[in-house]
Coordinates of C-alpha atoms and ligand atoms in Angstrom, one line a residue:
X248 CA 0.0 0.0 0.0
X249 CA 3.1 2.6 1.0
X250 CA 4.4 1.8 -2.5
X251 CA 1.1 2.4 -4.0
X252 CA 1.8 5.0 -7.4
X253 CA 5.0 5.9 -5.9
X254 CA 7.4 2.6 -7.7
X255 CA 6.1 1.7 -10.7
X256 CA 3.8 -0.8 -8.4
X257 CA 0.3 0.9 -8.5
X258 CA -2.1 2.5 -10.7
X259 CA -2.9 5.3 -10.1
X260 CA -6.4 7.5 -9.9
X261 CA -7.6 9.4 -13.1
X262 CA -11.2 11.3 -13.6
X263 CA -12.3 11.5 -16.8
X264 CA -15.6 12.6 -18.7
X265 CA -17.0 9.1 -19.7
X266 CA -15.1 7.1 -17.3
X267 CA -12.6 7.1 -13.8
X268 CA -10.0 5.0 -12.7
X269 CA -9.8 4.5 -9.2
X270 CA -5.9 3.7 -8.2
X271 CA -4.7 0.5 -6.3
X272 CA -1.8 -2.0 -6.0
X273 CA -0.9 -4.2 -9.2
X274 CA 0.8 -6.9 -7.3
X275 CA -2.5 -8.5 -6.5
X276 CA -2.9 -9.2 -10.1
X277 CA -6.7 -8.1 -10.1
X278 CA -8.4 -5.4 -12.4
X279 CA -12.0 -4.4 -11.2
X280 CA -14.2 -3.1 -14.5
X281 CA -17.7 -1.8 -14.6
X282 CA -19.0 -0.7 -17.7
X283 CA -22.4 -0.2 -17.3
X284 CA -21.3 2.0 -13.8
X285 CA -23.0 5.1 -14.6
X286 CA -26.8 7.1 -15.8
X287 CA -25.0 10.3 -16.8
X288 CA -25.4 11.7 -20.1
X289 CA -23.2 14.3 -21.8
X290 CA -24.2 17.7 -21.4
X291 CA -26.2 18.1 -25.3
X292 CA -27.6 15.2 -24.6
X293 CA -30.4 15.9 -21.9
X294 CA -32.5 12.8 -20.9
X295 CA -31.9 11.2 -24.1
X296 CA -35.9 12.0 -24.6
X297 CA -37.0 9.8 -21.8
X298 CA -38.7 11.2 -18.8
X299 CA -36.1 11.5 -16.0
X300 CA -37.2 8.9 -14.2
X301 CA -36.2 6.4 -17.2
X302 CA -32.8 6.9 -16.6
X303 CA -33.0 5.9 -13.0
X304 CA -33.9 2.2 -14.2
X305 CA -32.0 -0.6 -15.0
X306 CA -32.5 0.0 -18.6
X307 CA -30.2 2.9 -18.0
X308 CA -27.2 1.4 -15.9
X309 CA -26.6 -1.4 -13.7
X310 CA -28.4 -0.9 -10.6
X311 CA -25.3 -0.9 -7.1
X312 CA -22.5 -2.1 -9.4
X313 CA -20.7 1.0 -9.2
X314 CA -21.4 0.8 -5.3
X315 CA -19.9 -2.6 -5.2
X316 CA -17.0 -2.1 -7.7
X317 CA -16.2 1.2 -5.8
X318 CA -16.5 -0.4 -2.1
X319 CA -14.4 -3.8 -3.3
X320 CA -11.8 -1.8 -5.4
X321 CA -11.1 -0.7 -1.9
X322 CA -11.2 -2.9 0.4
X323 CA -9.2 -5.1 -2.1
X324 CA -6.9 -2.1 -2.6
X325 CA -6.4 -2.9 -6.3
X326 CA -7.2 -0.8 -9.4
X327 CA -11.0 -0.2 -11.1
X328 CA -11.7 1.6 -14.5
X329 CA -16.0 2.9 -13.9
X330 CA -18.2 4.3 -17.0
X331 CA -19.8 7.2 -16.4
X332 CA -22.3 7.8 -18.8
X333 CA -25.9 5.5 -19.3
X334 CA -25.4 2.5 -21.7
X335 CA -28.4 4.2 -23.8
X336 CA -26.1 6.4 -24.9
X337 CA -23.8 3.8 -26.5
X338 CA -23.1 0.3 -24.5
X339 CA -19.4 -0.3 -23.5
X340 CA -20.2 -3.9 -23.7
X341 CA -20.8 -4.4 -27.0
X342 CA -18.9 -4.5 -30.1
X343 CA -18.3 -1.5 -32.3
X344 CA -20.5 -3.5 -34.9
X345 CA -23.2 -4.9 -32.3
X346 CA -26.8 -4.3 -33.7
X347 CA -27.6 -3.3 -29.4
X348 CA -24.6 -1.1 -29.2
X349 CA -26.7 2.0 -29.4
X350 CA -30.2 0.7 -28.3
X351 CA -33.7 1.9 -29.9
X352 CA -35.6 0.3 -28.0
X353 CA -35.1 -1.2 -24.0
X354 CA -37.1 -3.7 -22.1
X355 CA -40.3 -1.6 -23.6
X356 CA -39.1 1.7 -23.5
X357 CA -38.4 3.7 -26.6
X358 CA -35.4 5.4 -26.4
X359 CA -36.3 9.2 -28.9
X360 CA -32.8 10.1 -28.8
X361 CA -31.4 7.1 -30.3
X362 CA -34.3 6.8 -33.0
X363 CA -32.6 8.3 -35.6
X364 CA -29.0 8.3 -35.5
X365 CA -27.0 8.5 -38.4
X366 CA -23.5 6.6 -39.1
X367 CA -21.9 10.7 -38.2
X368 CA -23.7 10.5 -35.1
X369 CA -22.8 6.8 -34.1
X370 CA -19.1 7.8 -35.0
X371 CA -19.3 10.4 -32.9
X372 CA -20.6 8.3 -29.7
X373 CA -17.9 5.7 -30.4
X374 CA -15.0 8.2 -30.6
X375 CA -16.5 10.0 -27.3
X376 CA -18.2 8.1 -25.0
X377 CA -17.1 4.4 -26.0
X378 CA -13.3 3.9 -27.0
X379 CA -12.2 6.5 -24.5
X380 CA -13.0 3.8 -21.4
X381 CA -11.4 0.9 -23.7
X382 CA -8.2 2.8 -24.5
X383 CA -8.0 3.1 -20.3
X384 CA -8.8 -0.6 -19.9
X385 CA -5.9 -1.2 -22.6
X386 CA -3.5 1.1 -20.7
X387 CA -4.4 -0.1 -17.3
X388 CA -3.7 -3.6 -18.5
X389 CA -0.3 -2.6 -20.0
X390 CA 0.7 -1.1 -16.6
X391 CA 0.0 -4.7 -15.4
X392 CA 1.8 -6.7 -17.6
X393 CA 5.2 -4.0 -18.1
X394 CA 5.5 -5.3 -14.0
X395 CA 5.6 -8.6 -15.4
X396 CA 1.8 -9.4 -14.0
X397 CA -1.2 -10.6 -16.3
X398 CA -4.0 -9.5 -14.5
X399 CA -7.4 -11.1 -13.6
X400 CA -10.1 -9.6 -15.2
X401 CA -13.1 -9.3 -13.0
X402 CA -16.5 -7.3 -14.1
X403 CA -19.1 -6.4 -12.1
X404 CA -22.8 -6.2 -13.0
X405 CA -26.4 -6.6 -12.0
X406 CA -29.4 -7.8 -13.4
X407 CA -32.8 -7.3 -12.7
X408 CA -34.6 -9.7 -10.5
X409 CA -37.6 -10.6 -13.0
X410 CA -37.6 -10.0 -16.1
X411 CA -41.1 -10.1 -18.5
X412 CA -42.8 -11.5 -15.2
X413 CA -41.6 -14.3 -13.9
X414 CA -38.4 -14.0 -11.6
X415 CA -35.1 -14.7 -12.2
X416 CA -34.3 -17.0 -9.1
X417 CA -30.5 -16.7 -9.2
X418 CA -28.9 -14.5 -6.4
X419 CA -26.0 -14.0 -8.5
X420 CA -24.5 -15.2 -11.4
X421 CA -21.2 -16.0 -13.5
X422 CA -20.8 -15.6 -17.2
X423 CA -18.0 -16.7 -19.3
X424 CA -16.5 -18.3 -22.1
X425 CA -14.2 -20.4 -23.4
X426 CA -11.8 -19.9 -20.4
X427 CA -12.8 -21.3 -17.4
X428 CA -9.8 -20.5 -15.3
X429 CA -11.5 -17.7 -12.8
X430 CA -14.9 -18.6 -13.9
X431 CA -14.4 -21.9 -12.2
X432 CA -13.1 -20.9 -9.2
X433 CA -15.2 -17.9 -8.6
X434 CA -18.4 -20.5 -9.2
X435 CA -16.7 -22.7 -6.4
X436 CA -16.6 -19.9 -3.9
X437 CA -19.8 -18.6 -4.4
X438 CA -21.0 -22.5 -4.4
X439 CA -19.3 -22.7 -0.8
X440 CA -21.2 -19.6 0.2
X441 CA -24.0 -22.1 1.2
X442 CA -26.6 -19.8 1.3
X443 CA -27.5 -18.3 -2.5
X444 CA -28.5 -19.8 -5.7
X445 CA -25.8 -19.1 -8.2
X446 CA -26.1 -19.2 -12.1
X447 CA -23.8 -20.4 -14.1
X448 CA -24.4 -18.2 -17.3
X449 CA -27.2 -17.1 -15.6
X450 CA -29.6 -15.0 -16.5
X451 CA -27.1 -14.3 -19.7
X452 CA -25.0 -16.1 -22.1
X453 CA -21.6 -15.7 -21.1
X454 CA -19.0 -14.1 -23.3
X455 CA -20.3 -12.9 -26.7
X456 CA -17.8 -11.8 -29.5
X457 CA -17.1 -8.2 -29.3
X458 CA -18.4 -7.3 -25.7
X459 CA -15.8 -6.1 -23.2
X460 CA -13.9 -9.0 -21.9
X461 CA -13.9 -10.9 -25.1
X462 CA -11.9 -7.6 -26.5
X463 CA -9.8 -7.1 -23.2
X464 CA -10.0 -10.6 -21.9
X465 CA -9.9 -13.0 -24.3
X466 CA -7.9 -11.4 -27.5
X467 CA -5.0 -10.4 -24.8
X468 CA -5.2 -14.0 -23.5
X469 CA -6.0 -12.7 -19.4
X470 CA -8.2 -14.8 -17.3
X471 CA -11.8 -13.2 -17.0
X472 CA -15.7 -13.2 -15.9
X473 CA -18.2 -11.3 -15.3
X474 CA -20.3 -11.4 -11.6
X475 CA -23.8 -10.3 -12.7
X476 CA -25.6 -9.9 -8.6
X477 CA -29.5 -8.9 -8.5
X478 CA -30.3 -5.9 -8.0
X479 CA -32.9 -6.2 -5.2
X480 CA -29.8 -7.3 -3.0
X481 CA -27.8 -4.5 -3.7
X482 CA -30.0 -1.5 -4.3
X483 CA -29.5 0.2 -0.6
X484 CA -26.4 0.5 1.3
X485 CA -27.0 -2.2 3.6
X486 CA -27.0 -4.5 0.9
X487 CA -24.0 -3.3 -0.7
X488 CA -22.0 -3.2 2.1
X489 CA -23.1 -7.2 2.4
X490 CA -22.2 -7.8 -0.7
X491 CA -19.1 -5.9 -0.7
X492 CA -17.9 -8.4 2.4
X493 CA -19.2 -11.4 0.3
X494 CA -17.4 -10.5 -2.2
X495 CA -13.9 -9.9 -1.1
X496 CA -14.5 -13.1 0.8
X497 CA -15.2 -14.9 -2.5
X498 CA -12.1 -12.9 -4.6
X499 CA -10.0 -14.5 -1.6
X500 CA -11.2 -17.2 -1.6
X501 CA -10.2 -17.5 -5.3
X502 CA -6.9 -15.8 -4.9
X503 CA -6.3 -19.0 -2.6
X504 CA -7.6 -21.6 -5.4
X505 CA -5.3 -19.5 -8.2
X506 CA -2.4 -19.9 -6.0
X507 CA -3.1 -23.8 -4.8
X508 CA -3.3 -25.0 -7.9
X509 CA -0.5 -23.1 -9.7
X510 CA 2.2 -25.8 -9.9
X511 CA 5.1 -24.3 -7.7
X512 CA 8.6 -24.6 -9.2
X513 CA 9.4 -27.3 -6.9
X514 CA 6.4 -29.2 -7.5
X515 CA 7.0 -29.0 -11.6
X516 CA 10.9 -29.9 -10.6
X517 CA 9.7 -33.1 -8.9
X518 CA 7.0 -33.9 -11.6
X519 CA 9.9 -33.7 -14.2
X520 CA 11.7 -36.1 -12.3
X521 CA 9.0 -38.6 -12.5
X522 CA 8.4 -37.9 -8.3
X523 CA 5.2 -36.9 -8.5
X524 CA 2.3 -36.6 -11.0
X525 CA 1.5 -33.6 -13.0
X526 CA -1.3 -31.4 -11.6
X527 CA -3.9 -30.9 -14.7
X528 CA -5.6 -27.5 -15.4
X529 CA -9.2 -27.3 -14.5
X530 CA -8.6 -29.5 -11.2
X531 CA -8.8 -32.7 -12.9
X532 CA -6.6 -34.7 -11.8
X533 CA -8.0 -38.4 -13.0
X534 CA -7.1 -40.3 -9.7
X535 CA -3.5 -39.1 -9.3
X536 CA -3.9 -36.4 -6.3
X537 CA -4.3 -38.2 -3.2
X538 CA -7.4 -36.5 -0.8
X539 CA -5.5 -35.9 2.4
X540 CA -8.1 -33.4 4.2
X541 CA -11.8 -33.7 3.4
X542 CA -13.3 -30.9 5.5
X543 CA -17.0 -30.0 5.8
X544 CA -16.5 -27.3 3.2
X545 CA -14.7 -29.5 0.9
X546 CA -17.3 -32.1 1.2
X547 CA -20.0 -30.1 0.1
X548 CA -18.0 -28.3 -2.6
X549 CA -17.6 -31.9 -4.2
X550 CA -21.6 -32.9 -3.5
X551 CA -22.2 -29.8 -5.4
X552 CA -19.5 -30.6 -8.1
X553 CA -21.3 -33.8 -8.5
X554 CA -24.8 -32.1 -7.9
X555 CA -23.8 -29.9 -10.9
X556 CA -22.9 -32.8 -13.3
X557 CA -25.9 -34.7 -12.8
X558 CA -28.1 -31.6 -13.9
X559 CA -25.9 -31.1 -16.6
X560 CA -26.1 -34.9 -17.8
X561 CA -29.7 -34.7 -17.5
X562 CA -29.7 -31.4 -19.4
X563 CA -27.8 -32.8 -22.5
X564 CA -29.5 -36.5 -22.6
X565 CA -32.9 -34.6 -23.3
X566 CA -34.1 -38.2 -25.2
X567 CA -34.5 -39.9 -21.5
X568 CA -37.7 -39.1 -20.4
X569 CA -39.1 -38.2 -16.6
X570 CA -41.9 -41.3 -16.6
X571 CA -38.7 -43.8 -17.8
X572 CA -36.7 -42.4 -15.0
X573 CA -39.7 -43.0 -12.8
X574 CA -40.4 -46.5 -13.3
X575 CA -36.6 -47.2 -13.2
X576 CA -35.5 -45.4 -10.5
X577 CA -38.2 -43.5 -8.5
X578 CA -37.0 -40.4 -8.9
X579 CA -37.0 -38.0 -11.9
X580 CA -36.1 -34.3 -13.2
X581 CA -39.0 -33.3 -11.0
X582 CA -38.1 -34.5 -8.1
X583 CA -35.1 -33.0 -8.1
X584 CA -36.4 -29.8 -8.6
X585 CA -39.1 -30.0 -5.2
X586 CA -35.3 -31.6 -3.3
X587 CA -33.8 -28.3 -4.4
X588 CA -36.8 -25.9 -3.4
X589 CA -36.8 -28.0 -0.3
X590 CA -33.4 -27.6 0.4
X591 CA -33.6 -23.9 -0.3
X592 CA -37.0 -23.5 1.9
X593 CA -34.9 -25.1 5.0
X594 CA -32.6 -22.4 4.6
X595 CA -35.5 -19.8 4.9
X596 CA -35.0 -19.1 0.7
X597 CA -38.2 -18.8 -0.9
X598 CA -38.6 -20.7 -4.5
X599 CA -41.4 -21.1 -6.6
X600 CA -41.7 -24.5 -8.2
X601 CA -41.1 -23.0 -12.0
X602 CA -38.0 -21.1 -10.3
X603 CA -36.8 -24.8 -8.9
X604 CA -37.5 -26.6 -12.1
X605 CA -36.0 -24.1 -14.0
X606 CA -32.5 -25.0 -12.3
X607 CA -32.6 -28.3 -13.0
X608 CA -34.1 -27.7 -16.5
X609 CA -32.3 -25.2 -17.8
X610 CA -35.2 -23.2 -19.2
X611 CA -38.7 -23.0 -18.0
X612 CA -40.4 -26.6 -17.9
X613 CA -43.3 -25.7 -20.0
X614 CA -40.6 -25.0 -22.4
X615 CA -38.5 -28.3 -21.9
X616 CA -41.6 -30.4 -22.2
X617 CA -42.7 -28.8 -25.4
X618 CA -39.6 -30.0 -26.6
X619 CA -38.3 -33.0 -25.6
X620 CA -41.1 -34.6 -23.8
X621 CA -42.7 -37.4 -25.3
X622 CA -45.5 -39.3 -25.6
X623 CA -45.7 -42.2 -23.1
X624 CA -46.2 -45.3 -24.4
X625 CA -49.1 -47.8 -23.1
X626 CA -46.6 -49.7 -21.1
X627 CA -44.6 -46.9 -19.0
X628 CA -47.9 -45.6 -18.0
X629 CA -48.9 -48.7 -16.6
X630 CA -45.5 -49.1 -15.3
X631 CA -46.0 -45.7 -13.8
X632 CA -49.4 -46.6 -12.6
X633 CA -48.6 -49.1 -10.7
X634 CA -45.5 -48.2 -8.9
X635 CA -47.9 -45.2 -8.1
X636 CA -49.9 -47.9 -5.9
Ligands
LIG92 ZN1 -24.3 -4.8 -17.1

């Protein structure tokens, strides 16, 4: 912290019109981003034609993600890069050629000032209020890697908690790509947090081609995700702060992982010399690591791992049907879903059934059924009949 700015070893603080950079330490190797941070717009610009209350909604900017980027930058004592203006005025998380990079038109709401925009105009935004903030991503990054440290990309969003009616169930969720290397992790500690329901590329696809960590993330080869948290939980200062500690617990927590499964010098030394076996990215290790200490934690983090691959099973072998897993083995996708509300109504979380089955299904079950489900034939429904009895 002493050195902070004053070495070569920080970054250090800058203000700028369409974005800030808060300063903080490099050698923790982490870069907080939050690009849809702000609901300003450029003087010029007034309320974009909406009525001002418009551009206190989500469709503006991402509800306490600022709060929580600003809070954890902080507490973490590492760098952040914030937007400043709304993402109606042009989305730093799209590509330059994204149809939804300036948007018409948002969760109902029609945007006037964006109606008519010409290529001069759309220029104009990109040159502005869009590559200033990626040019500072870019230079922060560079600061990193000159000291000889690729850093962790971690972006910070929220969603809303329903979205055309029905609720979104997830507390919190995780997108990514390709690279799993923090996405993993940071799903593992938020797993171990016990108490929320966490989406894996949930409620959105993870990385899409263009958007801000497939330009900083994945074309400079750095680790990266994006933590989308609902915005109910964070909307007041009580929340955030709650969230703030949650989530420097969970960075730590996958600081820790990082480091544990880095192969030390020694250890790849030893491996060479045929001593011991090779640790395999993405913690699978196929039998060769030896489990030494299997504490609660642990456990449950490996019920969950195992949890997780059943749903996903089930999700991909869409041709086995619920009444054949029925009359097999007394349980189906169905029943899983009531365990999991169960579970989560011990715990004093409230779950709708469609919330539960949704989970396990991967989409809403009216939707699944419409398309994988079957008809029964005579003899699984007499099957299913009489195990009923
Ligand atoms: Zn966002």
């Amino acid at each position: 912290m002493a050195d902070r700015g004053t070495r070569g070893s920080g970054i250090a603080g800058q203000e700028e019109a369409s974005y800030c950079v808060l300063p903080g330490r490099t050698d923790r190797g982490l870069l907080l981003l939050c690009d849809h941070a702000g609901n300003a717009l450029p003087p010029g610009y007034g309320t974009l034609g909406l009525l001002p209350e418009q551009l206190k909604r989500h469709i503006a900017y991402d509800i306490g993600a600022a709060a929580i980027t600003r809070a954890l930058a902080a507490a973490l004592e590492v760098p952040a890069l914030l937007t400043r203006y709304s993402r109606l005025l042009i989305d730093p998380n799209r590509g330059r050629d994204d149809p939804t990079l300036i948007m018409r038109l948002s969760d109902g709401a029609v945007i006037p000032g964006n109606r008519k925009i010409d290529a001069a105009e759309r220029d104009k935004r990109l040159g502005l209020y869009y590559e200033p903030y990626h040019r500072a991503v870019d230079a922060a990054i560079d600061c990193f890697l000159a000291l000889g440290i690729p850093p962790i990309l971690l972006s910070i969003h929220s969603f809303t908690e329903s979205w055309k009616e029905s609720a979104r169930p997830w507390h919190v969720g995780v997108l990514w790509g390709g690279d799993g290397r923090v996405a993993k992790p940071l799903l593992e500690a938020l797993y171990a947090e016990g108490d929320l329901i966490v989406g894996e590329n949930e409620p959105y696809a993870g990385q899409l081609e263009g958007d801000c960590l497939w330009r900083h993330g994945a074309q400079r080869g750095l680790a990266s995700a994006i933590v989308e948290i609902r915005q109910d939980l964070i909307r007041d200062a009580a929340g955030q702060e709650a969230w703030t500690g949650r989530m420097r617990r969970i960075v730590e927590r996958v600081e820790r992982a990082l480091a544990a499964t880095a192969p030390p010098l020694e250890r790849i030394e030893r491996c060479q010399a045929g001593e011991v076996a090779p640790a395999l990215p993405d913690g699978c290790n196929h039998g060769v690591g030896e489990m030494t200490k299997l504490d609660k934690t642990l456990t449950m983090e490996l019920e969950a791992a195992a949890f997780r691959r059943l749903v996903e099973h089930l999700r991909q072998h869409t041709d086995v049907q619920n009444i054949d897993l029925m009359n097999l083995a007394g349980f189906c996708r169905n029943c899983l879903s009531n365990w999991y509300q169960e579970a989560a109504a011990e715990r004093g979380l409230r779950l709708s059934k469609d919330a539960a089955r949704e989970i396990i299904y991967g989409m809403p079950y009216k939707e699944w059924q419409a398309k994988y489900q079957k008809e029964a034939s005579a003899e699984a429904v007499a099957a299913f009949e009489k195990a009923k009895h």
